PDB file of C-alpha atoms in Angstrom:
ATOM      1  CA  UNK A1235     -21.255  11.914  26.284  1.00  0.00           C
ATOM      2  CA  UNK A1236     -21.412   8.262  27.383  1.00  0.00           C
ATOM      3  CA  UNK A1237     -19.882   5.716  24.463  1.00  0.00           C
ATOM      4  CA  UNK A1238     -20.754   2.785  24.176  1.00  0.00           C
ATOM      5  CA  UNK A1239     -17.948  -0.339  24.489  1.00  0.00           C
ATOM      6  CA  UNK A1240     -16.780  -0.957  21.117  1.00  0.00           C
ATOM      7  CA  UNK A1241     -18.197  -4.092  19.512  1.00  0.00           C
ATOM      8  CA  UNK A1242     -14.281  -4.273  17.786  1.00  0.00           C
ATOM      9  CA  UNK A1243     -12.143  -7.726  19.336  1.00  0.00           C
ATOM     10  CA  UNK A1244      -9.282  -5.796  21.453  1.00  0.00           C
ATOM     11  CA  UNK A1245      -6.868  -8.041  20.005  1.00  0.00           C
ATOM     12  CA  UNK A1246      -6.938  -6.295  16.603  1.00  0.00           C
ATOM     13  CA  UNK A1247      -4.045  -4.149  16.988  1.00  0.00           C
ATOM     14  CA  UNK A1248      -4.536  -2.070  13.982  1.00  0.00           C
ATOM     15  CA  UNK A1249      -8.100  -1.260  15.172  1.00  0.00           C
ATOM     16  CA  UNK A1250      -8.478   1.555  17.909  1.00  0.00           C
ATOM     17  CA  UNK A1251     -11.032   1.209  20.580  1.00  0.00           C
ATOM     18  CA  UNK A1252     -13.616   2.726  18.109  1.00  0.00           C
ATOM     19  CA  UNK A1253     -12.478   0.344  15.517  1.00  0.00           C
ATOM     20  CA  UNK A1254     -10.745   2.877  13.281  1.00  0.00           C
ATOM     21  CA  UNK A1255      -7.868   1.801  11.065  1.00  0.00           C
ATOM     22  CA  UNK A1256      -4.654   2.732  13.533  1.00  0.00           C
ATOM     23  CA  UNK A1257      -0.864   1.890  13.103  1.00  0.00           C
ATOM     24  CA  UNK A1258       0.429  -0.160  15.752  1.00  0.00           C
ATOM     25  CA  UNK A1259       3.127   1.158  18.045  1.00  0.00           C
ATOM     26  CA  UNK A1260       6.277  -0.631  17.475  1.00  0.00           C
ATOM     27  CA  UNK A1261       8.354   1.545  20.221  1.00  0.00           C
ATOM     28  CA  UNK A1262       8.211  -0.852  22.772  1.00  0.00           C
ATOM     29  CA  UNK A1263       9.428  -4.092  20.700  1.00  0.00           C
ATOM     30  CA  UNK A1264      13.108  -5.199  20.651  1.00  0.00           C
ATOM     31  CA  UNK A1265      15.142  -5.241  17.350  1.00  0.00           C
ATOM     32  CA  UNK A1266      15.531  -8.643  15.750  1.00  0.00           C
ATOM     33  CA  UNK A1267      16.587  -9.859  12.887  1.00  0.00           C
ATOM     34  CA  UNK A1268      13.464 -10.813  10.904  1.00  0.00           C
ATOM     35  CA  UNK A1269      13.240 -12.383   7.328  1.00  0.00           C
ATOM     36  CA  UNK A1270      10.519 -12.801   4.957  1.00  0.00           C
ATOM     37  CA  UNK A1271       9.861 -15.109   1.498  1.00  0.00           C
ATOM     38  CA  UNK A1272       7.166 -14.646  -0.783  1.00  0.00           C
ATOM     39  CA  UNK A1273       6.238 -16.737  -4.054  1.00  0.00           C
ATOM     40  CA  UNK A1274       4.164 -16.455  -7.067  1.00  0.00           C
ATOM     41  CA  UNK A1275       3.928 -16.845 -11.006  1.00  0.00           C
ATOM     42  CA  UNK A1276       2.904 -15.377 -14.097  1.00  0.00           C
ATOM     43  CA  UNK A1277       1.405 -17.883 -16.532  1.00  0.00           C
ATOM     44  CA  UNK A1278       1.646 -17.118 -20.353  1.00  0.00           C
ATOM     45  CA  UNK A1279       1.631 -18.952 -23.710  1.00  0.00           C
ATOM     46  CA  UNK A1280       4.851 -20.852 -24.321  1.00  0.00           C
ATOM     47  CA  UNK A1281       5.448 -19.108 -27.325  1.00  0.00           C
ATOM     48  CA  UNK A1282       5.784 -15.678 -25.050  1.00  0.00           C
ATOM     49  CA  UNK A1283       7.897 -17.555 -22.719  1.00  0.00           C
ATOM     50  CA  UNK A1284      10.385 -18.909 -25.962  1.00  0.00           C
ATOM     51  CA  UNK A1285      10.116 -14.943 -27.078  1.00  0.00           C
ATOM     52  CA  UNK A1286      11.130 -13.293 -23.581  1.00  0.00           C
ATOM     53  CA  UNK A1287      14.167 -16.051 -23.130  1.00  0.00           C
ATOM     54  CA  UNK A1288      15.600 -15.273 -26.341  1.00  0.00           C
ATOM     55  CA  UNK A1289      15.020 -11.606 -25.686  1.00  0.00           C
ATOM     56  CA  UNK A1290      12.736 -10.993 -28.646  1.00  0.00           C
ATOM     57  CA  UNK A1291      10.714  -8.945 -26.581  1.00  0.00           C
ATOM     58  CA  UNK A1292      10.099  -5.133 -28.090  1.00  0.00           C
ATOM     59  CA  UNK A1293      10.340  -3.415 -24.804  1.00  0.00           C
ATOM     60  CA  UNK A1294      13.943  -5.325 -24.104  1.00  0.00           C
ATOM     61  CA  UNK A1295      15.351  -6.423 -20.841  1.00  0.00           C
ATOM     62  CA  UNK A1296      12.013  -8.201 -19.436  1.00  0.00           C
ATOM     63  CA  UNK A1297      13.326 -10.095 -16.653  1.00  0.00           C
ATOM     64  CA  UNK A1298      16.247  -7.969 -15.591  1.00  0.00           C
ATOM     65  CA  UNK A1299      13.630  -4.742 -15.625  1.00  0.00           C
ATOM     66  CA  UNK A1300      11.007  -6.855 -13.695  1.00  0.00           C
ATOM     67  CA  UNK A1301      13.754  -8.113 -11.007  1.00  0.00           C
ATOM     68  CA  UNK A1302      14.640  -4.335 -10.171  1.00  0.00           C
ATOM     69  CA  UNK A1303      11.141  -3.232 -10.221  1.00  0.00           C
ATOM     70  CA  UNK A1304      10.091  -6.126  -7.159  1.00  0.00           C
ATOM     71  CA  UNK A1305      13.866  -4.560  -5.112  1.00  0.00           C
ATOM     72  CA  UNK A1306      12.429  -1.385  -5.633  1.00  0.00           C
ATOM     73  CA  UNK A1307       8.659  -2.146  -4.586  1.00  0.00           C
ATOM     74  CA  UNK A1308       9.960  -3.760  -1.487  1.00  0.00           C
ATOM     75  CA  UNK A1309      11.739  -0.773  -0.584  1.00  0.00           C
ATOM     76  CA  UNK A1310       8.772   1.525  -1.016  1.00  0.00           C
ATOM     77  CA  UNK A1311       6.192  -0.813   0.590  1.00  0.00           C
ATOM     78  CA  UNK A1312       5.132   1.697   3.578  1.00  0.00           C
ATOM     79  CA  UNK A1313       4.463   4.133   0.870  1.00  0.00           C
ATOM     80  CA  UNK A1314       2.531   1.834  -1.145  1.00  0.00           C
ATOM     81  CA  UNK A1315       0.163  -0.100   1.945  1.00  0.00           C
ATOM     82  CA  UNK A1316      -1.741   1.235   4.221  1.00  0.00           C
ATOM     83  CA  UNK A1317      -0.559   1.285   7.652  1.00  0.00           C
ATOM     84  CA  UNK A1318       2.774  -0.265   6.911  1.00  0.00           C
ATOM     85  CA  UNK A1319       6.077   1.037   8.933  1.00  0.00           C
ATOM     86  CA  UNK A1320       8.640   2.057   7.057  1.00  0.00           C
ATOM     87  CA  UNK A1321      11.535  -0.329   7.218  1.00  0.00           C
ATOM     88  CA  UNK A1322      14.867   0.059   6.792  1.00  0.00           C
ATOM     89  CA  UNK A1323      15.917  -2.999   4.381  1.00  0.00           C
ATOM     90  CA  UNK A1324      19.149  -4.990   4.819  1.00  0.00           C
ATOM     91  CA  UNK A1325      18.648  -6.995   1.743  1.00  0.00           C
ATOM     92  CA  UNK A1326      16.310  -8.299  -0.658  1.00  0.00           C
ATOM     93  CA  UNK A1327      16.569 -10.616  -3.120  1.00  0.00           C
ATOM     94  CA  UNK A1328      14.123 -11.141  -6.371  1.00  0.00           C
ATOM     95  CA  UNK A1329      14.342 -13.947  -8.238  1.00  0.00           C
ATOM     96  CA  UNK A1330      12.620 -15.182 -11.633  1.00  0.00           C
ATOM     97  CA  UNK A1331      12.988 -18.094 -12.910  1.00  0.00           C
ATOM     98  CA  UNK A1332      11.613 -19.546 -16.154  1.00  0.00           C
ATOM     99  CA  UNK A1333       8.594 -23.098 -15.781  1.00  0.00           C
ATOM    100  CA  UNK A1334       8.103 -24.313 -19.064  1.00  0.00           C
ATOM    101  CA  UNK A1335       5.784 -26.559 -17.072  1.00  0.00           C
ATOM    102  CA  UNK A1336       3.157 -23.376 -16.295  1.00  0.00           C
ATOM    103  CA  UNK A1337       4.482 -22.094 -19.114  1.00  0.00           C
ATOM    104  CA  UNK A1338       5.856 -19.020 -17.543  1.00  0.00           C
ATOM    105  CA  UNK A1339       7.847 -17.792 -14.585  1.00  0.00           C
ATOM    106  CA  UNK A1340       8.031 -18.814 -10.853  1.00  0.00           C
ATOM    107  CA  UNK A1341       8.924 -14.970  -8.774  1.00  0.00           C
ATOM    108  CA  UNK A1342      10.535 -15.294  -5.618  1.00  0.00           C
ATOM    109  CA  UNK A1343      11.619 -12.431  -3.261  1.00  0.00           C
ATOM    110  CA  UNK A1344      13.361 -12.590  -0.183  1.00  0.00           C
ATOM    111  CA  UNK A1345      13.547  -9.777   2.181  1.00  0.00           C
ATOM    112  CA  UNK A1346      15.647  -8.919   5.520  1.00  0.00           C
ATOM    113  CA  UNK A1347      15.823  -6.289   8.176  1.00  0.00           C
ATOM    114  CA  UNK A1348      16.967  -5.764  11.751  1.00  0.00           C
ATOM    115  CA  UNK A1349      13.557  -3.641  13.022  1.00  0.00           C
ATOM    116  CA  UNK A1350      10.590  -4.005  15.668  1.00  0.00           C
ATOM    117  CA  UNK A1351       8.532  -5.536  13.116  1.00  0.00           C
ATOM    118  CA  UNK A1352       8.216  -8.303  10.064  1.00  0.00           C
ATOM    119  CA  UNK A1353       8.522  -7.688   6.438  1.00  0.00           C
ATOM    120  CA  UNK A1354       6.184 -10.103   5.104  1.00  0.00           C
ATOM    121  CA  UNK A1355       4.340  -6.957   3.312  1.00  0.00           C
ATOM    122  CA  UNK A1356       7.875  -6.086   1.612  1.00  0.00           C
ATOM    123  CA  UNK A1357       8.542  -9.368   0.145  1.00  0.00           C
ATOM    124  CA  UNK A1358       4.620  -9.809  -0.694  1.00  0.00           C
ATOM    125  CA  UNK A1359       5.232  -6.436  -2.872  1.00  0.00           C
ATOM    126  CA  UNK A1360       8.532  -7.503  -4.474  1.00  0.00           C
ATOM    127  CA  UNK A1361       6.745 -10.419  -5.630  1.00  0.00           C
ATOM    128  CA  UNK A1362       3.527  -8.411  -7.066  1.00  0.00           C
ATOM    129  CA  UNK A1363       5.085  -5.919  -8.784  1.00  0.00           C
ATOM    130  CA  UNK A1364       7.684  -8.399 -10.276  1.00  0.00           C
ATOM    131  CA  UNK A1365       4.833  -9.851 -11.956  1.00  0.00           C
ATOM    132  CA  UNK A1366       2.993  -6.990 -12.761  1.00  0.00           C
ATOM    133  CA  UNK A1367       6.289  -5.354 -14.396  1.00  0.00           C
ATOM    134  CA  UNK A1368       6.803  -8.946 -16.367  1.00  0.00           C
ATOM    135  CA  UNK A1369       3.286  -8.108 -17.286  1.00  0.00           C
ATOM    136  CA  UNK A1370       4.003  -4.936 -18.887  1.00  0.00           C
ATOM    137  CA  UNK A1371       7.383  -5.382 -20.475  1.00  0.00           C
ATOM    138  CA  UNK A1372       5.642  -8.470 -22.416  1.00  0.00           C
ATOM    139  CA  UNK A1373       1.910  -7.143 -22.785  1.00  0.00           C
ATOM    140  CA  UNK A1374       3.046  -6.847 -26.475  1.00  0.00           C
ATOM    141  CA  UNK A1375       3.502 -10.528 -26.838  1.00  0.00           C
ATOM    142  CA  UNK A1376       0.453 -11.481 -25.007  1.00  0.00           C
ATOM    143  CA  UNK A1377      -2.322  -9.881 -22.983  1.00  0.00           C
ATOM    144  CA  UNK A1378      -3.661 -12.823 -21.706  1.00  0.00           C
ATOM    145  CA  UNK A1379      -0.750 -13.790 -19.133  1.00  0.00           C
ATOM    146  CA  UNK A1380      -2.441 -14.628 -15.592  1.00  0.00           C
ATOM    147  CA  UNK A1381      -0.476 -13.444 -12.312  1.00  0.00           C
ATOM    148  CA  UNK A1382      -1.083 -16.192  -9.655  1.00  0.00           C
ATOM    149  CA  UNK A1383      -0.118 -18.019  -6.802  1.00  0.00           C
ATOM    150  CA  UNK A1384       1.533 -14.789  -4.829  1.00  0.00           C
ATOM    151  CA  UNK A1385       1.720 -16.022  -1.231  1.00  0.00           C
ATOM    152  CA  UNK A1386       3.930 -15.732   1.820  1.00  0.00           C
ATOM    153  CA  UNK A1387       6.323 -19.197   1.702  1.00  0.00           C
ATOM    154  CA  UNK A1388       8.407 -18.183   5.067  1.00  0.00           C
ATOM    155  CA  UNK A1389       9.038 -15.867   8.208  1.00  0.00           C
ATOM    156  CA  UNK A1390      11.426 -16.205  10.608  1.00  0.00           C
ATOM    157  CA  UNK A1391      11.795 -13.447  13.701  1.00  0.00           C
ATOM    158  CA  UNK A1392       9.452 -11.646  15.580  1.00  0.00           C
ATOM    159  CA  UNK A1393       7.356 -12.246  18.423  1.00  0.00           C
ATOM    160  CA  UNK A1394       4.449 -14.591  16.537  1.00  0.00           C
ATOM    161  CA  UNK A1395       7.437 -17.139  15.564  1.00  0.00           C
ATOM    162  CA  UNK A1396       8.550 -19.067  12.556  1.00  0.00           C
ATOM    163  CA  UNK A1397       6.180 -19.569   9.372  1.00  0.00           C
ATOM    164  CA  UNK A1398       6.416 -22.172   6.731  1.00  0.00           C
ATOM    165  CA  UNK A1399       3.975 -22.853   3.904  1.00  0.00           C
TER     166      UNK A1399
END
């Protein structure tokens, strides 16, 4: 049977030449040290935000529970995405810190590894399910809080280079 050439861009490495979904072979690339650092926030009324700082929030520990959640997502990204390689993580970092300008919190996760590819995906996660664990530890205070803003800030290693927002 004769096929025809695939209408897929070659340069999509996680397309195959019949432009199926594929994990790209890492084998051949060195190990570097590459670092990732991903934003976001959660918006929310300011009397939720006065609540979950004086810890007056009914399911307790908000922020310390959301900050292990986003270590924890990071570390089971591959399992989570699609396509992702499983990385082994030298350190990540999750950080939440209170805006009374938004009102709410600013999440920040940073993530590091010595592998043959990036963990932009890992900090992305830490970030999301941060949020999303913020969400659920204060859903009693208020339902309408707004995740936003989750983005990659910064990447250093690999062979595409150095990012900055």
């Amino acid at each position: 049977m004769i096929q025809n050439p695939s209408p897929f861009n070659s340069n999509l490495t996680h397309l195959d030449s019949a432009g199926q979904a594929q994990m790209v072979d890492v084998s051949s690339k060195p190990q570097t040290v590459r670092q990732a650092v991903a934003g976001g926030c959660i918006r929310m009324l300011p009397e939720t935000l006065a609540a979950i700082e004086a810890g007056n929030s009914p399911k307790g520990d908000v922020l310390g529970t959301a900050r292990l959640a986003g270590i924890m997502a990071a570390k089971q990204t591959a399992n989570l995405i699609p396509l992702c390689h499983p990385l082994p993580l030298s350190n990540v970092e999750v950080q939440i810190m209170p805006d009374p300008e938004l009102p709410g919190y600013q999440i920040r996760a940073e993530v590091r590894t010595k592998a043959e590819t990036g963990v932009e995906m890992e900090a992305l996660t830490a970030v999301s399910v941060a949020a999303l664990t913020l969400y659920d530890m204060a859903k009693a205070l208020e339902k309408s809080m707004q995740i936003e803003q989750i983005c990659l800030l910064s990447k250093t290693g690999g062979k595409s280079g150095d990012y900055s927002r």
